[in-house]
């Protein structure tokens, strides 16, 4: 990613921004998105160094920009990834202050958004407040969040000019509506599926997207102002719209037909608006050129980087649209206390962003348009019928969970029947000291796959050589060369109809079997958890492995197994 690398190279030490504003915040949001697209740990470390340099000002109410919602989002990201309490404390403080601005001092689901705030600057903190409410289980916050979007749009429509000179274009009605659209797409993924406001926000998002697409030049892809002047929106505003549209299609909120005009707009921006100097520095130029009064706005690379992170997925964004990847939370149901004192599910879970989580694997699935869900109960054919893929990972043993739930013959019957009808089952085991093997074999044996109760690829300290697994592409699963890393695994024995997909030093590491119309995949390790996938762990040692790239090929292979 040229833009991300250019940002990191610009201030390699990650200094505190001169002021917290949209330019500084969007650049960090773009880098965070680029990190999750590439597993380049340098991007994450840049964000962390920048935030660490700013933490001293967060507690000072007089510091300019300390209530910036984009700073708050980065604090929440850092807490979720590192679990360090200082990020939680800072995010909690900002959540309190931003909630008061958005909802009033007595904010709750029962208190309406104060009408007298119509003349005040609108609340733009919804993406952060929604994520905070989701992470720390505050469902009552979603109702006022929903109302705040209505208030924000009414403020735009009643107080903003519909036309004006070029120097005012950066803050025109349509630019503000673009920011509203951008906020919606980053808020919606955190809404509970059963929250009534979610339907309202999806409808609002669709109306705004339709409005902008209706004012797009079909030949050039440029978005135009809705006013009589029909002037093109500035390049940064267009980038935010491209990001919102492409992400909206990928996540299933917008029709697939909206992807083509968004791609057309992206081609125009990336071809004509990006300026690259001889020294490699970059600038997002305005189109048409604007006065010096708004140059600080139009040189912002953050919107460009955000748009680029979505443009990277357009080829696969709808590949698994309408399909669901279900992750088990019954056989592996471990809990830990978060910084707020709540007991929360973790360990190989979609919403666990720390070393132990599967958040990055979930991101890879969603990059293909799939939905990711969790099944907290014992699986039945009825439950599994809502999904096309089902993952069981490292089932609990008493040392990991004092009340483990073991696979039973009845459960195996239900899962096998679902596979036979066309489901894709993924079983990722672990080494014997860390996972139940005997009971999972009640299921695995039905497909000719047997997990052996042995410890292989054992790692002591930083002696990582025993975990190194070179992949020679043979077209069965992998089409590219990789060097995978797996630490402390079991092994697999096979009988018909199962067959090996990947071996290391004679061991079967990955296997598959056809069963009726369905497919089974098995691995000796949960090898795609964040610790060895997201690029942050001791880059001098672990960056020689590419579990992330291997994981992208693995997901592609899984999607191809679904009966059509």
Coordinates of C-alpha atoms in Angstrom, one line a residue:
X1 CA 0.0 0.0 0.0
X2 CA 1.9 3.0 -1.3
X3 CA -0.2 5.6 0.6
X4 CA 0.1 3.8 3.9
X5 CA 3.9 3.4 3.5
X6 CA 4.2 7.1 2.5
X7 CA 2.4 8.1 5.7
X8 CA 4.6 6.0 7.9
X9 CA 7.7 7.3 6.2
X10 CA 6.6 10.9 6.7
X11 CA 7.0 10.7 10.5
X12 CA 8.6 7.4 11.2
X13 CA 8.7 7.9 14.9
X14 CA 5.0 8.4 15.3
X15 CA 4.8 11.9 16.8
X16 CA 1.8 13.5 18.4
X17 CA -0.2 15.5 15.8
X18 CA 0.0 19.3 16.0
X19 CA -3.8 19.2 16.7
X20 CA -6.4 16.4 16.8
X21 CA -8.6 17.1 13.8
X22 CA -10.2 15.1 10.9
X23 CA -6.9 15.1 9.0
X24 CA -4.9 13.5 11.8
X25 CA -7.7 11.2 12.8
X26 CA -8.5 9.9 9.3
X27 CA -4.9 9.2 8.6
X28 CA -4.7 6.9 11.6
X29 CA -8.0 5.3 10.8
X30 CA -6.7 4.6 7.3
X31 CA -3.5 3.1 8.7
X32 CA -5.5 0.9 11.0
X33 CA -7.6 -0.3 8.1
X34 CA -4.4 -0.9 6.0
X35 CA -2.9 -3.0 8.9
X36 CA -6.0 -5.3 8.9
X37 CA -5.8 -5.6 5.1
X38 CA -2.1 -6.5 5.0
X39 CA -1.0 -7.7 8.5
X40 CA 1.8 -5.2 8.2
X41 CA 2.6 -4.6 11.8
X42 CA 4.5 -1.4 11.0
X43 CA 1.1 0.3 10.4
X44 CA -0.2 -0.7 13.8
X45 CA 3.0 0.3 15.6
X46 CA 2.8 3.7 13.9
X47 CA -0.8 4.2 15.2
X48 CA 0.3 3.1 18.7
X49 CA 3.3 5.4 18.9
X50 CA 1.2 8.3 17.7
X51 CA -1.5 7.6 20.4
X52 CA 1.1 7.0 23.1
X53 CA 2.6 10.4 22.3
X54 CA -0.9 12.0 22.8
X55 CA -2.1 10.1 25.9
X56 CA -0.7 12.7 28.3
X57 CA -3.2 15.3 27.0
X58 CA -6.3 13.2 27.1
X59 CA -7.0 13.8 30.8
X60 CA -6.6 17.6 30.4
X61 CA -10.0 19.1 29.6
X62 CA -8.3 22.3 28.4
X63 CA -6.2 20.5 25.7
X64 CA -7.4 21.3 22.2
X65 CA -8.9 18.4 20.4
X66 CA -9.0 15.9 23.3
X67 CA -12.7 15.3 22.7
X68 CA -11.9 14.2 19.1
X69 CA -13.9 11.0 18.3
X70 CA -11.2 9.7 16.0
X71 CA -8.7 9.8 18.9
X72 CA -11.3 7.9 20.9
X73 CA -11.6 5.2 18.1
X74 CA -7.9 4.7 18.1
X75 CA -7.8 4.3 21.9
X76 CA -10.5 1.7 21.7
X77 CA -8.6 -0.1 18.9
X78 CA -5.5 -0.2 21.0
X79 CA -7.3 -1.5 24.1
X80 CA -9.0 -4.3 22.1
X81 CA -5.7 -5.4 20.6
X82 CA -3.4 -5.0 23.5
X83 CA -5.8 -5.2 26.5
X84 CA -3.7 -2.5 28.1
X85 CA -5.8 -0.7 30.8
X86 CA -4.4 2.8 30.0
X87 CA -6.2 2.8 26.6
X88 CA -9.4 1.7 28.2
X89 CA -9.3 4.4 30.9
X90 CA -8.6 7.1 28.2
X91 CA -11.4 5.7 26.0
X92 CA -13.8 5.6 28.9
X93 CA -13.2 9.2 29.7
X94 CA -13.8 10.3 26.2
X95 CA -16.9 8.1 25.9
X96 CA -18.3 10.0 28.9
X97 CA -17.6 13.4 27.4
X98 CA -18.7 12.6 23.9
X99 CA -21.9 11.0 25.2
X100 CA -22.8 14.2 27.0
X101 CA -22.2 16.2 23.8
X102 CA -24.3 13.8 21.7
X103 CA -27.1 12.9 24.1
X104 CA -27.0 15.4 27.0
X105 CA -25.9 15.0 30.6
X106 CA -28.5 12.3 31.4
X107 CA -28.0 10.2 28.3
X108 CA -29.9 7.0 28.2
X109 CA -32.3 5.2 25.9
X110 CA -35.2 6.8 27.7
X111 CA -33.9 10.4 27.3
X112 CA -34.6 12.0 23.9
X113 CA -31.9 13.8 22.1
X114 CA -32.3 17.4 23.3
X115 CA -34.1 19.5 20.6
X116 CA -32.2 22.6 21.7
X117 CA -29.0 21.1 20.4
X118 CA -30.2 21.6 16.8
X119 CA -28.2 24.8 16.6
X120 CA -25.1 23.3 18.1
X121 CA -22.3 21.4 16.2
X122 CA -23.7 18.0 15.4
X123 CA -22.6 14.8 17.1
X124 CA -20.1 13.0 14.9
X125 CA -18.9 10.4 17.4
X126 CA -21.4 7.7 16.5
X127 CA -18.9 5.1 15.2
X128 CA -16.9 5.3 18.4
X129 CA -19.9 5.4 20.7
X130 CA -21.5 2.4 18.9
X131 CA -18.3 0.4 19.1
X132 CA -17.8 1.2 22.8
X133 CA -21.4 0.2 23.5
X134 CA -20.9 -3.1 21.6
X135 CA -17.6 -3.9 23.3
X136 CA -18.7 -3.0 26.8
X137 CA -22.3 -4.3 26.5
X138 CA -24.3 -1.1 26.8
X139 CA -27.3 -1.9 24.6
X140 CA -29.3 1.1 25.9
X141 CA -27.0 3.4 24.1
X142 CA -28.1 2.4 20.6
X143 CA -31.5 4.1 20.7
X144 CA -30.1 7.6 21.3
X145 CA -27.4 6.9 18.7
X146 CA -30.1 6.2 16.2
X147 CA -31.9 9.4 17.0
X148 CA -28.6 11.4 16.8
X149 CA -28.3 10.5 13.1
X150 CA -31.8 11.9 12.5
X151 CA -30.8 15.1 14.4
X152 CA -27.5 15.4 12.5
X153 CA -29.2 15.1 9.1
X154 CA -31.9 17.7 10.1
X155 CA -29.1 20.0 11.1
X156 CA -27.4 19.7 7.8
X157 CA -30.6 20.2 5.8
X158 CA -31.8 23.2 7.8
X159 CA -28.6 25.1 8.4
X160 CA -26.1 24.4 5.5
X161 CA -25.9 26.4 2.3
X162 CA -26.9 24.5 -0.9
X163 CA -24.5 26.4 -3.0
X164 CA -21.7 28.8 -2.8
X165 CA -18.2 29.7 -3.9
X166 CA -15.5 27.1 -4.3
X167 CA -13.9 28.1 -1.0
X168 CA -17.1 27.1 0.8
X169 CA -17.4 23.7 -1.0
X170 CA -15.4 21.9 1.6
X171 CA -18.2 22.6 4.1
X172 CA -21.2 22.5 1.8
X173 CA -24.4 20.7 2.6
X174 CA -23.4 17.8 0.4
X175 CA -20.0 17.4 1.9
X176 CA -21.6 17.2 5.3
X177 CA -24.0 14.6 4.0
X178 CA -21.0 12.6 2.7
X179 CA -19.5 12.7 6.2
X180 CA -22.9 11.5 7.6
X181 CA -22.9 8.6 5.1
X182 CA -19.3 7.8 6.1
X183 CA -20.2 7.8 9.8
X184 CA -23.2 5.5 9.1
X185 CA -21.1 2.8 7.5
X186 CA -18.6 2.7 10.4
X187 CA -21.4 2.7 12.9
X188 CA -23.7 0.0 11.5
X189 CA -21.4 -3.0 12.0
X190 CA -21.5 -2.5 15.7
X191 CA -25.3 -2.5 16.0
X192 CA -27.0 -5.6 17.4
X193 CA -28.9 -7.4 14.7
X194 CA -32.1 -7.3 16.7
X195 CA -31.9 -3.5 17.5
X196 CA -34.9 -1.8 15.8
X197 CA -32.7 1.2 15.0
X198 CA -30.5 -0.9 12.7
X199 CA -33.2 -1.2 10.1
X200 CA -33.7 2.6 10.2
X201 CA -30.0 3.3 9.8
X202 CA -29.7 0.9 6.9
X203 CA -32.6 2.6 5.2
X204 CA -31.1 6.0 5.8
X205 CA -27.7 4.8 4.5
X206 CA -29.4 3.5 1.3
X207 CA -31.3 6.8 0.7
X208 CA -28.1 8.8 1.0
X209 CA -26.1 6.4 -1.3
X210 CA -28.9 6.6 -3.9
X211 CA -28.8 10.4 -3.7
X212 CA -25.1 10.6 -4.3
X213 CA -25.1 8.1 -7.1
X214 CA -27.9 10.0 -8.8
X215 CA -25.6 13.0 -9.0
X216 CA -22.6 11.1 -10.3
X217 CA -21.1 11.8 -13.7
X218 CA -21.4 8.4 -15.4
X219 CA -18.5 9.0 -17.7
X220 CA -15.9 10.4 -15.3
X221 CA -17.2 8.9 -12.1
X222 CA -17.1 12.3 -10.3
X223 CA -19.7 12.9 -7.6
X224 CA -21.3 16.3 -8.1
X225 CA -22.8 18.7 -5.6
X226 CA -26.6 18.4 -5.4
X227 CA -27.1 22.1 -5.8
X228 CA -27.8 23.9 -9.0
X229 CA -24.1 24.6 -9.4
X230 CA -23.3 20.9 -9.9
X231 CA -19.7 21.4 -8.9
X232 CA -17.6 18.3 -8.3
X233 CA -17.1 17.3 -4.7
X234 CA -13.6 17.6 -3.5
X235 CA -11.4 14.6 -3.8
X236 CA -11.3 13.8 -0.1
X237 CA -15.1 13.9 0.1
X238 CA -15.3 11.7 -2.9
X239 CA -12.9 9.2 -1.2
X240 CA -15.1 9.0 1.9
X241 CA -18.1 8.3 -0.4
X242 CA -16.2 5.6 -2.3
X243 CA -15.2 4.0 1.0
X244 CA -18.8 4.1 2.3
X245 CA -20.3 2.7 -0.9
X246 CA -17.8 -0.1 -1.4
X247 CA -17.9 -1.1 2.3
X248 CA -21.7 -0.9 2.2
X249 CA -21.8 -3.4 -0.7
X250 CA -19.2 -5.7 0.9
X251 CA -21.1 -5.8 4.2
X252 CA -24.5 -6.4 2.4
X253 CA -26.2 -3.1 3.2
X254 CA -26.2 -1.9 -0.4
X255 CA -27.1 -3.7 -3.7
X256 CA -24.3 -5.2 -5.7
X257 CA -25.1 -2.8 -8.5
X258 CA -23.7 0.1 -6.4
X259 CA -20.2 -1.4 -6.7
X260 CA -19.6 -0.4 -10.4
X261 CA -20.1 3.3 -10.0
X262 CA -18.0 3.3 -6.8
X263 CA -15.2 1.6 -8.7
X264 CA -15.6 4.2 -11.5
X265 CA -15.2 7.0 -9.0
X266 CA -12.1 5.3 -7.5
X267 CA -10.4 5.0 -10.8
X268 CA -10.8 8.7 -11.4
X269 CA -9.5 9.6 -8.0
X270 CA -6.5 7.2 -8.1
X271 CA -5.6 8.3 -11.7
X272 CA -6.1 12.0 -11.6
X273 CA -6.1 13.3 -8.0
X274 CA -3.1 11.6 -6.5
X275 CA 0.1 13.6 -6.8
X276 CA 3.4 11.8 -6.1
X277 CA 6.5 14.0 -5.7
X278 CA 10.0 12.9 -6.7
X279 CA 10.9 12.2 -3.1
X280 CA 7.9 9.8 -2.8
X281 CA 5.7 12.1 -0.7
X282 CA 2.1 12.2 -1.7
X283 CA -0.7 14.7 -1.8
X284 CA -4.4 14.2 -2.5
X285 CA -5.0 17.1 -4.9
X286 CA -8.3 19.0 -5.1
X287 CA -10.3 19.0 -8.3
X288 CA -10.8 21.7 -9.2
X289 CA -7.9 23.5 -7.4
X290 CA -9.1 25.3 -4.3
X291 CA -7.9 28.4 -2.4
X292 CA -5.2 28.3 0.2
X293 CA -8.0 28.5 2.9
X294 CA -8.9 24.9 2.3
X295 CA -5.5 23.4 1.3
X296 CA -5.1 21.8 4.7
X297 CA -8.3 19.9 4.0
X298 CA -7.5 18.7 0.5
X299 CA -4.0 17.4 1.3
X300 CA -5.4 14.9 3.7
X301 CA -4.3 11.4 2.7
X302 CA -6.6 9.7 5.2
X303 CA -9.7 9.5 3.0
X304 CA -7.6 8.3 0.1
X305 CA -6.1 5.5 2.2
X306 CA -9.6 4.5 3.5
X307 CA -10.9 4.3 0.0
X308 CA -7.9 2.3 -1.1
X309 CA -8.5 -0.3 1.6
X310 CA -11.9 -0.9 0.3
X311 CA -10.9 -0.8 -3.4
X312 CA -8.5 -3.6 -2.6
X313 CA -11.5 -5.9 -2.0
X314 CA -13.7 -5.1 -5.0
X315 CA -12.7 -8.2 -6.9
X316 CA -13.9 -10.5 -4.1
X317 CA -16.3 -8.2 -2.2
X318 CA -19.4 -10.1 -3.3
X319 CA -18.0 -13.6 -3.7
X320 CA -19.7 -15.0 -0.6
X321 CA -22.6 -12.6 -0.4
X322 CA -25.5 -14.0 1.5
X323 CA -23.4 -16.8 3.1
X324 CA -22.7 -17.1 6.8
X325 CA -19.6 -18.5 8.6
X326 CA -20.7 -19.8 12.0
X327 CA -18.1 -20.0 14.8
X328 CA -18.6 -22.4 17.7
X329 CA -18.8 -20.9 21.2
X330 CA -20.2 -24.1 22.9
X331 CA -17.3 -26.5 22.8
X332 CA -14.9 -23.6 23.3
X333 CA -16.6 -21.2 25.7
X334 CA -13.8 -19.6 27.7
X335 CA -14.4 -16.4 29.6
X336 CA -12.2 -13.6 31.0
X337 CA -12.7 -10.3 32.7
X338 CA -12.4 -7.2 30.6
X339 CA -11.2 -3.8 31.8
X340 CA -14.7 -2.8 32.8
X341 CA -15.0 -5.9 35.1
X342 CA -17.3 -7.8 32.7
X343 CA -16.9 -11.5 32.0
X344 CA -16.6 -11.8 28.2
X345 CA -16.1 -14.6 25.7
X346 CA -12.6 -14.9 24.2
X347 CA -10.1 -17.3 22.6
X348 CA -10.7 -18.0 18.9
X349 CA -13.7 -15.6 18.7
X350 CA -14.6 -13.1 16.0
X351 CA -14.8 -10.2 18.4
X352 CA -11.5 -11.0 20.2
X353 CA -8.9 -8.6 18.7
X354 CA -6.2 -9.6 21.1
X355 CA -3.5 -12.3 20.5
X356 CA -5.9 -15.1 21.3
X357 CA -8.7 -14.0 18.9
X358 CA -9.9 -14.7 15.4
X359 CA -10.9 -11.2 14.5
X360 CA -8.4 -11.1 11.6
X361 CA -9.7 -14.4 10.2
X362 CA -13.2 -13.0 10.4
X363 CA -12.1 -9.9 8.5
X364 CA -10.8 -12.1 5.7
X365 CA -14.1 -13.8 5.5
X366 CA -16.0 -10.5 5.5
X367 CA -13.6 -9.2 2.7
X368 CA -15.3 -11.8 0.5
X369 CA -18.8 -10.6 1.5
X370 CA -19.5 -13.4 4.0
X371 CA -21.3 -12.7 7.3
X372 CA -19.7 -14.0 10.5
X373 CA -21.8 -15.2 13.4
X374 CA -21.3 -17.1 16.6
X375 CA -23.3 -20.1 17.9
X376 CA -23.3 -20.1 21.7
X377 CA -25.4 -23.3 22.0
X378 CA -24.9 -26.9 21.1
X379 CA -25.3 -27.3 17.4
X380 CA -28.5 -28.7 15.8
X381 CA -29.4 -29.1 12.2
X382 CA -31.8 -26.2 12.6
X383 CA -29.2 -23.9 14.0
X384 CA -26.6 -24.9 11.4
X385 CA -29.1 -24.4 8.6
X386 CA -28.6 -20.7 9.0
X387 CA -25.0 -21.0 7.9
X388 CA -22.9 -22.5 5.1
X389 CA -19.7 -22.9 7.1
X390 CA -19.2 -24.1 10.7
X391 CA -15.9 -23.8 12.6
X392 CA -15.0 -25.8 15.7
X393 CA -11.7 -24.7 17.2
X394 CA -9.7 -26.1 20.1
X395 CA -12.5 -27.6 22.3
X396 CA -12.2 -26.9 26.0
X397 CA -10.6 -29.1 28.7
X398 CA -10.9 -28.5 32.5
X399 CA -7.6 -26.6 32.7
X400 CA -9.0 -24.1 30.2
X401 CA -12.6 -24.1 31.4
X402 CA -13.8 -25.6 34.6
X403 CA -17.1 -26.6 33.0
X404 CA -16.1 -27.9 29.5
X405 CA -18.8 -29.0 27.1
X406 CA -17.7 -32.1 25.2
X407 CA -18.8 -33.3 21.8
X408 CA -21.4 -36.1 22.1
X409 CA -22.6 -38.8 19.7
X410 CA -25.9 -36.9 19.3
X411 CA -24.1 -33.7 18.5
X412 CA -21.9 -35.5 15.9
X413 CA -25.1 -36.9 14.3
X414 CA -26.5 -33.4 14.0
X415 CA -23.4 -31.9 12.5
X416 CA -22.7 -34.8 10.1
X417 CA -26.3 -34.6 8.8
X418 CA -25.8 -30.9 8.1
X419 CA -22.5 -31.6 6.3
X420 CA -24.1 -34.3 4.2
X421 CA -26.6 -31.8 3.0
X422 CA -23.9 -29.5 1.7
X423 CA -22.3 -27.8 4.8
X424 CA -18.6 -27.0 5.0
X425 CA -17.2 -28.1 8.4
X426 CA -13.9 -26.8 9.7
X427 CA -12.2 -28.5 12.7
X428 CA -9.0 -26.9 14.0
X429 CA -7.5 -28.9 16.9
X430 CA -4.7 -28.1 19.2
X431 CA -2.0 -29.9 21.3
X432 CA -3.2 -32.3 24.0
X433 CA -2.3 -30.1 27.0
X434 CA -4.5 -27.3 25.6
X435 CA -7.6 -28.9 23.9
X436 CA -10.0 -31.9 24.1
X437 CA -9.1 -34.4 21.4
X438 CA -10.9 -37.6 22.4
X439 CA -14.4 -36.2 22.2
X440 CA -13.9 -34.3 19.0
X441 CA -12.9 -37.6 17.4
X442 CA -16.5 -38.7 17.9
X443 CA -17.2 -36.3 15.0
X444 CA -13.9 -36.4 13.1
X445 CA -13.8 -40.2 12.8
X446 CA -17.1 -40.1 10.8
X447 CA -15.2 -38.5 7.9
X448 CA -12.0 -40.7 8.1
X449 CA -10.1 -38.1 10.1
X450 CA -8.6 -38.9 13.5
X451 CA -6.8 -36.4 15.7
X452 CA -3.8 -38.2 17.4
X453 CA -3.2 -37.5 21.0
X454 CA 0.5 -36.5 20.5
X455 CA 2.5 -33.3 20.9
X456 CA 4.4 -32.2 17.8
X457 CA 6.0 -28.9 16.7
X458 CA 6.8 -28.2 20.3
X459 CA 8.4 -24.8 20.8
X460 CA 10.6 -23.8 23.8
X461 CA 11.1 -20.1 24.3
X462 CA 12.0 -18.3 21.1
X463 CA 13.4 -21.4 19.4
X464 CA 10.8 -21.2 16.6
X465 CA 12.4 -23.6 14.0
X466 CA 10.2 -26.5 15.0
X467 CA 7.2 -24.5 14.1
X468 CA 8.4 -23.5 10.6
X469 CA 6.3 -25.1 7.8
X470 CA 7.4 -24.3 4.3
X471 CA 4.6 -24.7 1.8
X472 CA 5.3 -25.8 -1.8
X473 CA 2.2 -24.9 -3.9
X474 CA 0.6 -28.0 -5.4
X475 CA -2.8 -26.6 -6.3
X476 CA -4.7 -28.8 -3.8
X477 CA -5.1 -26.0 -1.3
X478 CA -2.2 -23.6 -1.8
X479 CA -1.3 -22.0 -5.1
X480 CA 1.5 -19.8 -3.8
X481 CA 4.6 -20.5 -1.7
X482 CA 4.3 -19.7 2.0
X483 CA 6.1 -20.2 5.2
X484 CA 3.6 -21.1 7.9
X485 CA 4.1 -21.1 11.7
X486 CA 2.3 -23.5 14.0
X487 CA 3.3 -23.8 17.7
X488 CA 2.5 -27.0 19.7
X489 CA 0.2 -29.2 17.6
X490 CA -1.3 -32.6 17.5
X491 CA -1.2 -34.9 14.4
X492 CA -3.8 -36.4 12.1
X493 CA -4.3 -40.0 10.9
X494 CA -6.4 -40.7 7.8
X495 CA -8.6 -43.4 6.3
X496 CA -10.9 -43.2 3.3
X497 CA -12.5 -41.0 2.2
X498 CA -10.2 -38.4 3.8
X499 CA -7.0 -37.3 2.1
X500 CA -4.1 -35.1 3.0
X501 CA -3.9 -31.4 1.9
X502 CA -0.6 -30.5 3.5
X503 CA 2.2 -32.5 5.2
X504 CA 5.1 -31.3 7.3
X505 CA 8.0 -33.7 8.1
X506 CA 5.8 -36.6 7.3
X507 CA 2.9 -35.4 9.5
X508 CA -0.5 -34.7 8.1
X509 CA -1.1 -31.1 9.1
X510 CA -4.2 -30.4 7.0
X511 CA -6.7 -32.8 5.6
X512 CA -10.1 -32.9 3.9
X513 CA -12.9 -35.3 3.2
X514 CA -16.1 -35.2 1.1
X515 CA -19.2 -36.3 2.8
X516 CA -22.4 -36.3 0.9
X517 CA -22.7 -32.9 -0.7
X518 CA -20.5 -31.3 1.9
X519 CA -16.8 -30.9 2.7
X520 CA -14.8 -31.4 5.9
X521 CA -11.5 -29.6 6.6
X522 CA -9.2 -30.5 9.6
X523 CA -6.0 -28.9 10.9
X524 CA -3.7 -29.8 13.8
X525 CA -3.6 -26.3 15.1
X526 CA -5.8 -23.1 15.3
X527 CA -3.0 -21.5 13.2
X528 CA -4.9 -18.4 12.1
X529 CA -5.3 -16.7 15.5
X530 CA -4.2 -13.1 15.7
X531 CA -0.9 -13.6 17.6
X532 CA 0.7 -15.3 14.6
X533 CA -1.3 -13.6 11.9
X534 CA -1.5 -9.9 12.5
X535 CA 2.2 -9.0 12.1
X536 CA 2.7 -7.4 15.6
X537 CA 4.6 -10.2 17.3
X538 CA 8.4 -9.6 17.4
X539 CA 8.7 -8.7 13.7
X540 CA 12.4 -9.4 13.6
X541 CA 11.6 -13.1 14.1
X542 CA 8.0 -13.7 13.1
X543 CA 7.7 -11.6 9.9
X544 CA 9.5 -14.4 8.0
X545 CA 6.2 -16.3 8.4
X546 CA 3.1 -15.4 6.4
X547 CA 0.1 -17.1 8.1
X548 CA -2.0 -14.2 6.9
X549 CA -1.3 -14.8 3.2
X550 CA -1.8 -18.5 3.8
X551 CA -5.1 -17.7 5.6
X552 CA -6.3 -15.7 2.6
X553 CA -5.7 -18.7 0.3
X554 CA -7.4 -21.0 2.9
X555 CA -10.5 -18.9 2.9
X556 CA -10.6 -18.9 -0.9
X557 CA -10.4 -22.7 -0.9
X558 CA -13.2 -23.0 1.7
X559 CA -15.5 -20.7 -0.3
X560 CA -14.9 -22.9 -3.4
X561 CA -16.1 -26.0 -1.5
X562 CA -19.6 -24.7 -1.1
X563 CA -22.0 -26.6 -3.4
X564 CA -23.4 -24.4 -6.1

